[in-house]
Amino acid sequence: TPLSRQEWEHIQQALQDSGGNISAAARLLGMHRRSLQRKLAKRPGRERPLAPDAHG
């Protein structure tokens, strides 16, 4: 099933809180890292987590 807007916002907040670390975000969300990666893969073309300060 597609991610609801609320679920996507919750995931984005966890990614922000974890500095873009998928493993840490998954722990915050109470799910396995692979489960979070699968959810992220369902949102092609959307924001993808970036490493903090990746541009300089």
PDB file of C-alpha atoms in Angstrom:
ATOM      1  CA  THR A   1       0.000   0.000   0.000  1.00  0.00           C
ATOM      2  CA  PRO A   2       1.233   3.514  -0.698  1.00  0.00           C
ATOM      3  CA  LEU A   3       2.612   5.568   2.134  1.00  0.00           C
ATOM      4  CA  SER A   4       0.187   8.025   3.627  1.00  0.00           C
ATOM      5  CA  ARG A   5       1.239  11.638   3.851  1.00  0.00           C
ATOM      6  CA  GLN A   6       1.307  11.362   7.642  1.00  0.00           C
ATOM      7  CA  GLU A   7       3.559   8.288   7.541  1.00  0.00           C
ATOM      8  CA  TRP A   8       5.887   9.968   5.036  1.00  0.00           C
ATOM      9  CA  GLU A   9       6.133  13.087   7.234  1.00  0.00           C
ATOM     10  CA  HIS A  10       6.922  10.880  10.243  1.00  0.00           C
ATOM     11  CA  ILE A  11       9.696   9.145   8.273  1.00  0.00           C
ATOM     12  CA  GLN A  12      11.100  12.460   7.065  1.00  0.00           C
ATOM     13  CA  GLN A  13      11.180  13.794  10.635  1.00  0.00           C
ATOM     14  CA  ALA A  14      13.014  10.684  11.846  1.00  0.00           C
ATOM     15  CA  LEU A  15      15.533  11.057   9.006  1.00  0.00           C
ATOM     16  CA  GLN A  16      16.046  14.689   9.900  1.00  0.00           C
ATOM     17  CA  ASP A  17      16.432  13.877  13.600  1.00  0.00           C
ATOM     18  CA  SER A  18      18.992  11.184  12.748  1.00  0.00           C
ATOM     19  CA  GLY A  19      20.996  13.385  10.386  1.00  0.00           C
ATOM     20  CA  GLY A  20      19.987  11.275   7.391  1.00  0.00           C
ATOM     21  CA  ASN A  21      21.161   8.007   8.949  1.00  0.00           C
ATOM     22  CA  ILE A  22      18.696   5.346   7.818  1.00  0.00           C
ATOM     23  CA  SER A  23      19.657   2.863  10.544  1.00  0.00           C
ATOM     24  CA  ALA A  24      19.189   5.475  13.276  1.00  0.00           C
ATOM     25  CA  ALA A  25      15.926   6.694  11.728  1.00  0.00           C
ATOM     26  CA  ALA A  26      14.617   3.122  11.612  1.00  0.00           C
ATOM     27  CA  ARG A  27      15.416   2.717  15.312  1.00  0.00           C
ATOM     28  CA  LEU A  28      13.540   5.948  16.072  1.00  0.00           C
ATOM     29  CA  LEU A  29      10.577   4.638  14.096  1.00  0.00           C
ATOM     30  CA  GLY A  30      10.707   1.206  15.741  1.00  0.00           C
ATOM     31  CA  MET A  31      11.286  -0.680  12.499  1.00  0.00           C
ATOM     32  CA  HIS A  32      14.030  -2.661  10.813  1.00  0.00           C
ATOM     33  CA  ARG A  33      16.435  -0.732   8.582  1.00  0.00           C
ATOM     34  CA  ARG A  34      15.448  -2.774   5.512  1.00  0.00           C
ATOM     35  CA  SER A  35      11.775  -2.016   6.116  1.00  0.00           C
ATOM     36  CA  LEU A  36      12.544   1.693   6.108  1.00  0.00           C
ATOM     37  CA  GLN A  37      14.647   1.348   2.962  1.00  0.00           C
ATOM     38  CA  ARG A  38      11.742  -0.386   1.215  1.00  0.00           C
ATOM     39  CA  LYS A  39       9.380   2.409   2.258  1.00  0.00           C
ATOM     40  CA  LEU A  40      11.834   5.013   0.967  1.00  0.00           C
ATOM     41  CA  ALA A  41      12.123   3.148  -2.338  1.00  0.00           C
ATOM     42  CA  LYS A  42       8.353   3.491  -2.802  1.00  0.00           C
ATOM     43  CA  ARG A  43       8.750   7.263  -3.049  1.00  0.00           C
ATOM     44  CA  PRO A  44      10.752   7.708  -6.292  1.00  0.00           C
ATOM     45  CA  GLY A  45      11.613  11.273  -7.148  1.00  0.00           C
ATOM     46  CA  ARG A  46      10.939  12.482  -3.634  1.00  0.00           C
ATOM     47  CA  GLU A  47      13.453  13.858  -1.177  1.00  0.00           C
ATOM     48  CA  ARG A  48      16.155  11.368  -0.371  1.00  0.00           C
ATOM     49  CA  PRO A  49      18.127  11.487   2.843  1.00  0.00           C
ATOM     50  CA  LEU A  50      21.468  13.205   2.504  1.00  0.00           C
ATOM     51  CA  ALA A  51      24.501  12.952   4.672  1.00  0.00           C
ATOM     52  CA  PRO A  52      24.791  16.065   6.823  1.00  0.00           C
ATOM     53  CA  ASP A  53      26.865  18.760   5.169  1.00  0.00           C
ATOM     54  CA  ALA A  54      27.374  16.593   2.078  1.00  0.00           C
ATOM     55  CA  HIS A  55      28.081  19.628  -0.082  1.00  0.00           C
ATOM     56  CA  GLY A  56      31.023  21.078   1.618  1.00  0.00           C
TER      57      GLY A  56
END
